Short mmCIF file of C-alpha atoms and ligand atoms in Angstrom, two decimals:
data_model
loop_
_atom_site.label_atom_id
_atom_site.label_comp_id
_atom_site.label_asym_id
_atom_site.label_seq_id
_atom_site.Cartn_x
_atom_site.Cartn_y
_atom_site.Cartn_z
CA MET A 1 58.53 -23.84 11.44
CA PHE A 2 59.33 -20.16 11.55
CA ILE A 3 62.35 -17.92 11.53
CA CYS A 4 62.09 -14.26 12.42
CA VAL A 5 64.32 -11.23 12.24
CA ASN A 6 62.23 -8.92 14.38
CA CYS A 7 62.46 -8.82 18.11
CA SER A 8 63.11 -5.25 19.07
CA LYS A 9 59.75 -3.63 19.69
CA ASN A 10 58.87 -2.37 23.12
CA SER A 11 56.22 -4.40 24.80
CA ASN A 12 53.55 -3.22 27.17
CA LEU A 13 54.70 -5.99 29.42
CA PHE A 14 52.99 -5.43 32.66
CA SER A 15 49.41 -4.52 31.97
CA ILE A 16 47.08 -5.79 34.66
CA TRP A 17 45.80 -9.27 33.99
CA ASP A 18 42.08 -9.57 33.68
CA TYR A 19 40.96 -13.04 34.55
CA GLY A 20 37.52 -12.47 32.96
CA LYS A 21 34.77 -14.77 34.21
CA ILE A 22 33.87 -17.54 31.79
CA GLU A 23 30.29 -17.71 32.97
CA ASP A 24 28.32 -16.90 36.05
CA MET A 25 29.21 -19.92 38.15
CA LYS A 26 27.49 -20.68 41.43
CA ASN A 27 30.44 -22.61 42.79
CA GLU A 28 33.51 -22.47 40.59
CA SER A 29 35.20 -25.44 42.22
CA SER A 30 32.46 -28.04 41.60
CA LEU A 31 30.77 -29.12 38.40
CA LEU A 32 28.54 -32.12 37.67
CA ILE A 33 28.17 -33.45 34.12
CA LYS A 34 24.99 -35.53 33.89
CA GLY A 35 24.27 -38.32 31.44
CA ALA A 36 27.32 -38.14 29.18
CA VAL A 37 28.34 -41.26 27.29
CA LEU A 38 31.66 -42.56 28.57
CA LYS A 39 33.03 -45.73 26.99
CA GLY A 40 29.57 -46.63 25.69
CA ALA A 41 27.65 -46.14 28.98
CA SER A 42 25.70 -43.17 30.33
CA SER A 43 27.72 -41.67 33.18
CA ASP A 44 27.70 -38.77 35.60
CA VAL A 45 31.06 -37.10 36.08
CA ARG A 46 31.88 -34.80 38.99
CA ILE A 47 34.73 -32.32 38.78
CA ARG A 48 36.15 -30.70 41.91
CA ASP A 49 39.12 -28.38 42.19
CA GLY A 50 40.32 -29.09 38.68
CA LEU A 51 40.20 -32.90 38.94
CA PHE A 52 37.69 -35.61 38.07
CA SER A 53 36.50 -36.54 41.55
CA GLU A 54 33.67 -39.04 40.96
CA ILE A 55 32.39 -41.06 38.00
CA ALA A 56 29.26 -43.20 38.39
CA PRO A 57 26.05 -44.17 36.55
CA SER A 58 24.17 -41.62 38.67
CA LEU A 59 25.33 -38.85 41.01
CA SER A 60 23.12 -36.35 42.86
CA PRO A 61 23.99 -32.67 42.58
CA LEU A 62 25.58 -31.09 45.65
CA PRO A 63 24.17 -27.82 47.04
CA ASP A 64 25.19 -24.90 44.79
CA GLU A 65 26.88 -27.23 42.31
CA ASN A 66 26.86 -26.29 38.63
CA VAL A 67 25.21 -28.97 36.53
CA ILE A 68 25.61 -29.60 32.80
CA ASP A 69 22.99 -31.75 31.11
CA ALA A 70 25.06 -33.80 28.65
CA HIS A 71 22.49 -36.36 27.57
CA GLY A 72 23.11 -37.36 23.97
CA MET A 73 26.74 -36.29 24.09
CA ALA A 74 29.95 -38.23 24.61
CA ILE A 75 32.55 -37.13 27.15
CA THR A 76 36.12 -37.50 25.90
CA PRO A 77 39.57 -36.20 26.86
CA ALA A 78 40.55 -32.81 25.44
CA PHE A 79 43.49 -32.36 23.05
CA TYR A 80 47.02 -31.09 23.78
CA ASN A 81 48.91 -29.29 21.00
CA LEU A 82 52.64 -29.63 21.64
CA HIS A 83 54.13 -27.34 19.02
CA GLY A 84 53.11 -23.99 17.61
CA HIS A 85 53.70 -20.29 17.14
CA ALA A 86 50.33 -18.95 18.17
CA ALA A 87 50.36 -15.38 16.87
CA MET A 88 51.20 -16.61 13.38
CA THR A 89 47.42 -16.85 13.00
CA LEU A 90 47.78 -13.29 11.69
CA MET A 91 49.62 -14.74 8.68
CA ARG A 92 47.10 -17.46 7.89
CA GLY A 93 46.79 -17.69 4.10
CA TYR A 94 49.13 -14.73 3.64
CA ALA A 95 51.81 -16.50 1.60
CA ASP A 96 51.24 -20.11 0.65
CA ASP A 97 52.72 -22.53 -1.88
CA LEU A 98 56.12 -20.90 -2.08
CA GLU A 99 59.68 -22.17 -1.99
CA LEU A 100 61.06 -21.84 1.56
CA PHE A 101 63.47 -18.93 1.16
CA THR A 102 61.16 -16.92 -1.14
CA TRP A 103 58.48 -17.44 1.47
CA LEU A 104 60.72 -16.26 4.31
CA ASN A 105 62.60 -13.40 2.61
CA GLU A 106 59.76 -11.85 0.67
CA HIS A 107 56.76 -12.54 2.86
CA VAL A 108 57.19 -13.86 6.41
CA TRP A 109 60.11 -11.74 7.60
CA PRO A 110 58.80 -8.40 6.25
CA PHE A 111 55.43 -9.13 7.89
CA GLU A 112 57.03 -10.10 11.21
CA ALA A 113 59.23 -6.99 11.20
CA LYS A 114 56.06 -4.94 11.74
CA LEU A 115 54.67 -6.97 14.65
CA LYS A 116 54.08 -5.09 17.89
CA ALA A 117 53.25 -6.43 21.31
CA GLU A 118 49.52 -5.84 20.87
CA ASP A 119 49.60 -7.82 17.60
CA ILE A 120 51.08 -10.79 19.44
CA TYR A 121 48.37 -10.47 22.06
CA ASN A 122 45.64 -10.25 19.40
CA GLY A 123 47.10 -13.07 17.28
CA THR A 124 47.57 -15.34 20.29
CA ARG A 125 43.99 -14.75 21.42
CA LEU A 126 42.78 -15.65 17.92
CA ALA A 127 44.88 -18.84 18.06
CA ILE A 128 43.51 -19.79 21.47
CA LEU A 129 39.95 -19.11 20.32
CA GLU A 130 40.47 -21.46 17.37
CA MET A 131 42.08 -24.05 19.63
CA ILE A 132 39.26 -23.97 22.16
CA LYS A 133 36.69 -24.25 19.36
CA SER A 134 38.46 -27.39 18.14
CA GLY A 135 38.78 -28.98 21.59
CA THR A 136 42.38 -28.14 22.48
CA VAL A 137 43.31 -27.15 26.03
CA HIS A 138 47.10 -26.85 25.83
CA LEU A 139 49.25 -24.48 23.79
CA GLU A 140 53.00 -25.15 23.51
CA ASP A 141 54.19 -21.84 22.12
CA MET A 142 57.41 -20.34 20.75
CA TYR A 143 57.24 -16.79 19.43
CA TRP A 144 57.94 -13.15 20.24
CA PHE A 145 56.63 -10.95 23.08
CA THR A 146 56.27 -13.86 25.46
CA TYR A 147 54.52 -11.85 28.14
CA GLU A 148 51.72 -10.82 25.78
CA ALA A 149 51.19 -14.45 24.69
CA ALA A 150 51.17 -15.60 28.32
CA ARG A 151 48.70 -12.84 29.22
CA ALA A 152 46.38 -13.98 26.41
CA ALA A 153 46.56 -17.59 27.58
CA LYS A 154 45.92 -16.66 31.20
CA GLU A 155 42.91 -14.52 30.36
CA MET A 156 41.36 -17.23 28.21
CA GLY A 157 41.86 -20.03 30.75
CA ILE A 158 43.78 -22.44 28.53
CA ARG A 159 46.85 -24.39 29.64
CA ALA A 160 50.02 -23.10 28.03
CA ARG A 161 53.76 -23.29 28.13
CA ILE A 162 54.97 -20.12 26.46
CA GLY A 163 58.54 -20.39 25.19
CA LEU A 164 61.06 -17.61 25.81
CA LEU A 165 62.55 -17.60 22.34
CA ALA A 166 66.34 -17.58 21.95
CA LEU A 167 68.45 -17.05 18.84
CA SER A 168 72.23 -16.55 18.71
CA THR A 169 71.67 -12.81 18.72
CA ASN A 170 68.40 -11.94 20.32
CA GLY A 171 68.92 -8.21 20.71
CA ASP A 172 66.23 -6.55 22.76
CA ALA A 173 64.26 -9.77 23.00
CA ASP A 174 66.70 -10.68 25.76
CA LYS A 175 65.39 -7.78 27.80
CA LEU A 176 61.83 -8.98 27.31
CA ASN A 177 62.84 -12.48 28.29
CA ARG A 178 64.71 -11.20 31.33
CA GLU A 179 61.65 -9.26 32.45
CA CYS A 180 59.56 -12.40 32.07
CA LEU A 181 62.07 -14.40 34.09
CA ASP A 182 62.09 -11.72 36.78
CA ARG A 183 58.33 -12.21 37.11
CA ILE A 184 58.46 -15.98 36.77
CA ASP A 185 56.25 -16.59 39.80
CA GLU A 186 53.30 -15.29 37.78
CA PHE A 187 53.76 -18.32 35.52
CA ARG A 188 53.56 -21.25 37.91
CA GLY A 189 49.88 -22.04 37.33
CA ILE A 190 48.35 -23.62 34.24
CA VAL A 191 50.17 -20.99 32.15
CA LYS A 192 53.88 -21.65 32.38
CA ILE A 193 57.01 -20.34 30.73
CA SER A 194 59.56 -22.54 28.99
CA ILE A 195 62.94 -21.82 27.42
CA ALA A 196 62.80 -22.09 23.63
CA PRO A 197 66.06 -21.98 21.71
CA HIS A 198 64.84 -21.91 18.08
CA ALA A 199 67.03 -24.63 16.48
CA VAL A 200 70.65 -25.71 16.14
CA TYR A 201 71.07 -23.67 12.94
CA THR A 202 69.93 -20.40 14.56
CA VAL A 203 71.35 -20.84 18.08
CA ASN A 204 75.08 -21.27 18.62
CA GLU A 205 76.78 -23.34 21.30
CA SER A 206 77.19 -20.63 23.92
CA ARG A 207 73.59 -19.50 23.50
CA LEU A 208 72.31 -23.09 23.79
CA LEU A 209 74.29 -23.46 27.01
CA GLN A 210 72.83 -20.19 28.32
CA CYS A 211 69.37 -21.59 27.62
CA LEU A 212 70.23 -24.81 29.41
CA HIS A 213 71.55 -22.97 32.45
CA ALA A 214 68.51 -20.66 32.56
CA SER A 215 66.21 -23.68 32.37
CA GLU A 216 68.03 -25.26 35.31
CA GLU A 217 68.20 -22.06 37.34
CA TYR A 218 64.48 -21.32 36.97
CA GLY A 219 63.21 -24.90 36.77
CA LEU A 220 61.79 -24.44 33.27
CA ASP A 221 61.37 -26.98 30.47
CA LEU A 222 63.03 -26.72 27.05
CA HIS A 223 61.36 -26.57 23.60
CA ILE A 224 63.32 -26.62 20.32
CA HIS A 225 62.92 -27.47 16.62
CA ALA A 226 65.07 -30.53 15.81
CA SER A 227 65.97 -32.35 12.59
CA GLU A 228 63.24 -30.69 10.55
CA THR A 229 65.09 -30.45 7.22
CA GLU A 230 67.86 -32.35 5.44
CA LYS A 231 69.85 -29.10 5.22
CA GLU A 232 69.71 -28.62 8.99
CA VAL A 233 71.18 -32.11 9.49
CA ALA A 234 73.86 -31.69 6.78
CA ASP A 235 74.94 -28.29 8.13
CA CYS A 236 75.14 -29.60 11.69
CA GLN A 237 77.22 -32.57 10.54
CA LYS A 238 79.55 -30.15 8.78
CA GLU A 239 79.85 -27.75 11.70
CA HIS A 240 79.86 -30.12 14.68
CA GLY A 241 80.60 -33.51 13.13
CA MET A 242 77.34 -34.94 14.41
CA SER A 243 73.55 -34.79 13.92
CA PRO A 244 71.39 -32.10 15.57
CA VAL A 245 70.06 -34.67 18.06
CA ALA A 246 73.55 -35.87 18.99
CA TRP A 247 74.73 -32.25 19.28
CA LEU A 248 71.84 -31.30 21.56
CA ASP A 249 72.52 -34.39 23.64
CA LYS A 250 76.20 -33.54 23.93
CA LEU A 251 75.25 -30.12 25.28
CA GLY A 252 72.82 -31.61 27.81
CA ILE A 253 69.64 -30.20 26.24
CA LEU A 254 67.86 -33.54 25.97
CA LYS A 255 66.03 -33.97 29.25
CA GLU A 256 62.91 -35.99 30.10
CA THR A 257 60.72 -32.95 29.63
CA THR A 258 62.43 -31.51 26.53
CA ILE A 259 60.10 -30.95 23.58
CA LEU A 260 61.70 -31.75 20.19
CA ALA A 261 59.51 -30.45 17.37
CA HIS A 262 59.55 -32.34 14.04
CA CYS A 263 62.22 -35.08 14.38
CA ILE A 264 61.92 -36.01 10.70
CA HIS A 265 65.48 -36.61 9.53
CA VAL A 266 66.62 -38.76 12.43
CA SER A 267 68.96 -41.75 12.24
CA ASP A 268 68.60 -44.91 14.32
CA GLU A 269 71.35 -43.53 16.58
CA ASP A 270 69.33 -40.31 17.04
CA LEU A 271 66.22 -42.27 17.98
CA GLU A 272 68.24 -44.35 20.42
CA ILE A 273 69.48 -41.15 22.08
CA ILE A 274 65.99 -39.57 22.27
CA ALA A 275 64.56 -42.79 23.73
CA LYS A 276 67.38 -43.04 26.28
CA ARG A 277 66.92 -39.43 27.39
CA LYS A 278 63.10 -39.86 27.38
CA SER A 279 62.63 -36.54 25.57
CA TRP A 280 59.43 -35.91 23.58
CA ALA A 281 59.28 -36.08 19.78
CA VAL A 282 56.43 -33.94 18.42
CA HIS A 283 54.94 -35.07 15.13
CA VAL A 284 53.72 -32.06 13.13
CA PRO A 285 52.31 -33.71 10.02
CA PHE A 286 50.65 -30.88 8.08
CA SER A 287 53.59 -28.50 8.44
CA ASN A 288 55.98 -31.23 7.29
CA MET A 289 53.83 -32.03 4.25
CA LYS A 290 53.08 -28.42 3.28
CA LEU A 291 56.72 -27.34 3.45
CA ALA A 292 57.80 -30.65 1.87
CA SER A 293 60.20 -31.17 4.78
CA GLY A 294 59.78 -34.94 4.87
CA ALA A 295 57.85 -37.59 6.79
CA PHE A 296 58.04 -38.37 10.49
CA PRO A 297 59.49 -41.92 10.71
CA TYR A 298 56.49 -43.18 12.64
CA LYS A 299 57.38 -46.87 12.56
CA ARG A 300 60.97 -46.41 13.73
CA VAL A 301 59.91 -43.92 16.40
CA ARG A 302 57.69 -46.61 17.88
CA GLU A 303 60.25 -49.38 17.45
CA PHE A 304 62.81 -47.37 19.40
CA GLY A 305 60.29 -46.56 22.14
CA VAL A 306 60.52 -42.81 21.66
CA LYS A 307 57.81 -40.85 23.48
CA ALA A 308 55.73 -39.11 20.79
CA CYS A 309 52.87 -36.63 20.72
CA LEU A 310 51.26 -34.28 18.19
CA GLY A 311 51.29 -30.61 17.24
CA THR A 312 50.06 -28.34 14.49
CA ASP A 313 52.92 -25.80 14.15
CA GLY A 314 52.06 -22.16 13.37
CA CYS A 315 49.44 -21.00 10.87
CA CYS A 316 52.12 -20.02 8.33
CA SER A 317 53.09 -23.60 7.69
CA SER A 318 49.95 -25.43 8.82
CA ASN A 319 47.06 -23.11 8.25
CA ASP A 320 44.71 -24.29 10.95
CA LEU A 321 45.23 -25.27 14.58
CA SER A 322 42.87 -28.22 14.72
CA MET A 323 44.12 -31.36 16.40
CA PHE A 324 41.49 -33.28 14.43
CA GLY A 325 43.58 -32.38 11.38
CA ALA A 326 46.83 -33.25 13.15
CA MET A 327 45.51 -36.70 14.08
CA ARG A 328 44.23 -37.42 10.60
CA GLY A 329 47.40 -36.11 8.97
CA ALA A 330 49.57 -38.23 11.29
CA ALA A 331 47.62 -41.40 10.54
CA TYR A 332 47.44 -40.90 6.76
CA LEU A 333 51.04 -39.80 6.36
CA ALA A 334 52.40 -42.76 8.34
CA LYS A 335 50.35 -45.24 6.31
CA LEU A 336 51.46 -43.74 3.01
CA PHE A 337 55.09 -43.29 4.04
CA HIS A 338 55.44 -46.86 5.30
CA LYS A 339 53.12 -48.26 2.60
CA ASP A 340 51.24 -50.09 5.36
CA PRO A 341 47.60 -49.37 6.33
CA THR A 342 48.05 -51.04 9.72
CA ILE A 343 50.58 -48.41 10.85
CA ALA A 344 49.34 -45.55 13.05
CA PRO A 345 45.93 -46.99 13.97
CA ALA A 346 43.29 -44.58 15.26
CA GLU A 347 43.75 -45.54 18.93
CA GLU A 348 47.48 -44.80 18.82
CA VAL A 349 47.14 -41.48 17.06
CA TYR A 350 44.29 -40.49 19.40
CA ALA A 351 46.49 -41.31 22.42
CA MET A 352 49.23 -39.07 20.99
CA ALA A 353 46.75 -36.17 20.93
CA THR A 354 45.30 -36.89 24.38
CA ARG A 355 47.13 -38.94 27.08
CA GLN A 356 50.59 -38.67 25.50
CA GLY A 357 50.08 -34.99 24.79
CA ALA A 358 49.01 -34.35 28.38
CA LEU A 359 52.10 -36.09 29.75
CA ALA A 360 54.33 -34.14 27.35
CA ALA A 361 52.68 -30.96 28.62
CA GLY A 362 53.43 -32.00 32.19
CA VAL A 363 49.77 -32.67 33.00
CA ASP A 364 48.47 -35.90 34.56
CA GLY A 365 45.45 -35.85 32.28
CA GLY A 366 44.31 -36.88 28.83
CA VAL A 367 41.99 -39.57 30.22
CA ILE A 368 38.59 -39.45 31.94
CA GLU A 369 39.49 -41.07 35.24
CA VAL A 370 39.05 -40.13 38.89
CA GLY A 371 42.05 -38.19 40.14
CA LYS A 372 43.17 -37.00 36.70
CA ALA A 373 43.17 -33.40 35.46
CA ALA A 374 39.64 -32.32 34.50
CA ASP A 375 40.31 -31.46 30.85
CA CYS A 376 37.49 -32.82 28.71
CA LEU A 377 35.14 -32.32 25.80
CA LEU A 378 31.45 -32.95 25.29
CA ILE A 379 31.06 -34.25 21.77
CA ASN A 380 27.85 -33.91 19.78
CA THR A 381 27.56 -37.38 18.27
CA ASP A 382 24.44 -36.45 16.28
CA LEU A 383 26.40 -34.64 13.57
CA PRO A 384 26.34 -36.48 10.21
CA CYS A 385 30.13 -37.00 10.23
CA LEU A 386 29.84 -39.01 13.46
CA VAL A 387 26.91 -41.21 12.38
CA PRO A 388 26.93 -44.20 12.67
CA ASN A 389 28.99 -44.54 15.81
CA HIS A 390 30.59 -47.97 15.42
CA ASN A 391 33.76 -46.70 17.02
CA LEU A 392 33.95 -43.20 18.49
CA ILE A 393 37.74 -43.01 18.42
CA SER A 394 37.83 -43.99 14.73
CA ASN A 395 35.23 -41.32 14.03
CA LEU A 396 37.16 -38.67 15.99
CA VAL A 397 40.36 -39.46 14.10
CA TYR A 398 39.01 -40.11 10.60
CA SER A 399 35.76 -38.20 10.14
CA ALA A 400 35.13 -35.62 12.87
CA SER A 401 35.51 -31.87 12.52
CA SER A 402 35.73 -29.13 15.12
CA GLU A 403 31.98 -28.58 14.78
CA CYS A 404 31.33 -31.72 16.83
CA VAL A 405 32.91 -30.15 19.94
CA ASP A 406 30.02 -28.71 21.96
CA THR A 407 31.73 -28.00 25.30
CA VAL A 408 35.35 -27.59 26.38
CA ILE A 409 36.44 -27.88 30.01
CA CYS A 410 40.01 -27.11 31.04
CA ASN A 411 41.28 -27.56 34.59
CA GLY A 412 37.65 -27.93 35.68
CA LYS A 413 36.56 -24.60 34.13
CA ILE A 414 34.16 -24.26 31.21
CA LEU A 415 35.89 -22.51 28.30
CA MET A 416 33.17 -23.17 25.71
CA ARG A 417 29.52 -24.23 26.07
CA GLY A 418 27.18 -24.83 23.13
CA ARG A 419 30.10 -23.79 20.85
CA VAL A 420 30.13 -20.29 22.32
CA VAL A 421 33.36 -18.86 23.73
CA PRO A 422 32.71 -15.64 25.66
CA GLY A 423 34.16 -12.61 23.87
CA GLU A 424 34.83 -14.30 20.54
CA GLU A 425 33.49 -11.44 18.41
CA GLU A 426 35.83 -8.99 20.07
CA ILE A 427 38.79 -11.37 19.68
CA ILE A 428 38.13 -11.69 15.95
CA ALA A 429 37.64 -7.94 15.52
CA LYS A 430 40.94 -7.17 17.27
CA ALA A 431 42.83 -9.73 15.16
CA ARG A 432 41.39 -8.13 12.02
CA GLU A 433 42.52 -4.70 13.25
CA SER A 434 46.09 -5.99 13.64
CA VAL A 435 46.09 -7.59 10.20
CA LYS A 436 44.72 -4.43 8.57
CA ARG A 437 47.72 -2.52 9.84
CA LEU A 438 50.28 -5.23 9.12
CA ALA A 439 49.35 -6.64 5.72
ZN1 ZN B 1 57.69 -24.54 14.45
#
C-alpha cells in the first residue's frame, strides 16, 4: 500500500537507454544448462531465443553455444511478483510500527515529496537487484516517474509491467504519463507499461473511466489496489452503494488481465464477480499483516475459483521483496486464519509464485517445459536450510532463503550467476546517495 502527494517534479524522461551486457556471451540466443536436477533427475536444458527448446538426460553443446555446468543444482521456475512500488526501497526501515495515518502524514508523504526522477531510477534499480538476488524475474510496479522505473527495468533485463499511476488529481504526473504513452512502442518487449489507477478511494469515477479508455486505446492492462481495508469498503458503500469490487465491475475495470492487489475485505458476491470476470487477485501477505489490514480469505478465494497469485508490496509496508517470504507468509497466514493446517499447501502456494504469477504477468512461463518462457533459477541444494531434500517444493516454501538462488535466467538471458549481478556495487552506492539527500 502507498499513497503519495508528490508528482510534480520534472523527469529526465528520455535519456538514452543503455542495454548493458550481462556477460560476455558467445551466442546470446542459445544457452545449454548441463546436469541440473529437474523433478529428481539429472537433465540438460537448452534455451533458444528466450524459450526452453530441448530437455533431455544428455544434450551435446552446439557450436558457439554458452554452457552452464549446473551439476549439484536444481533447476526450478523463477518467481513473479505481481504487486509492488519498487522505488519504495529507499524507505525501507524508515518508519515502521506506526498507526497508518501517523505513518503517512509524518513520514511517508514528507519523504516522497522530495523524490526526484533520479531517486526513482536509483530506488527501482535497488529493488530489481534485490528481486534478482531472490529469484524474481517479474516486477508489477505502481509508482511515480514511470519512465525512470521502466528504464531501470530495461537496463537490468527483468520483466516488468510499470504502472502509469493515476489519482483523481494527478497534476503534472499526467504530463509524464502522456509522454510515456506517446512513446509506448518502446514498451512492447519484456518491459511493458500498464495503467494503474491507485484505488477507488483516491480515484473518482471520471478518472477511472479515463484510465479504462486509455487502457483500451493503447492495449494496456490495468493494475489497482482493491478492498485492502475495512474503511475503503465502508466508504465505497457509502458513496456508491456498493463494494469496491462491484463498483470497479460496474465501470468495466474488471477484465481478464486486471490485477487487483490485496482483495482482503471481499464478500462472496465480490468473489463471484472477480471469478466471473477472470481478473487476478494478488495476495500480499506481509503487507497485510504488518499494516494490520486483515487476512486474504484464501479458502473462499479457492472455493469461488478466483485466479490468485502473490506479491510483496513496496518496502514501506513489506520491508523486503523476497518471494520466498511472500510464499511462506501466504501459507502461514492462511493456515492460522482458517485454523486449518491443510489449507494453502506448499505446492499451491509455490504455483501462485511461479505458474500462476507468470500467467498473471501475461507470460506463458512459470514451468520448466519445452516451448515455455525461459525464466528459471539454479538452486544450490547444498545449503543447510535445504538439507535434507525430501521435497524440494516444501523446502523452497518453508525453509529456503534467497541465498540458495545461485543463478537467475530471465527470457533466456543470465541476470545473475554465482550470486553475482553485474554492477551491484554501483547500484547500492547510488541508492545510498539518494537516501542521504532524502532522509
Ligand atoms: Zn500497494
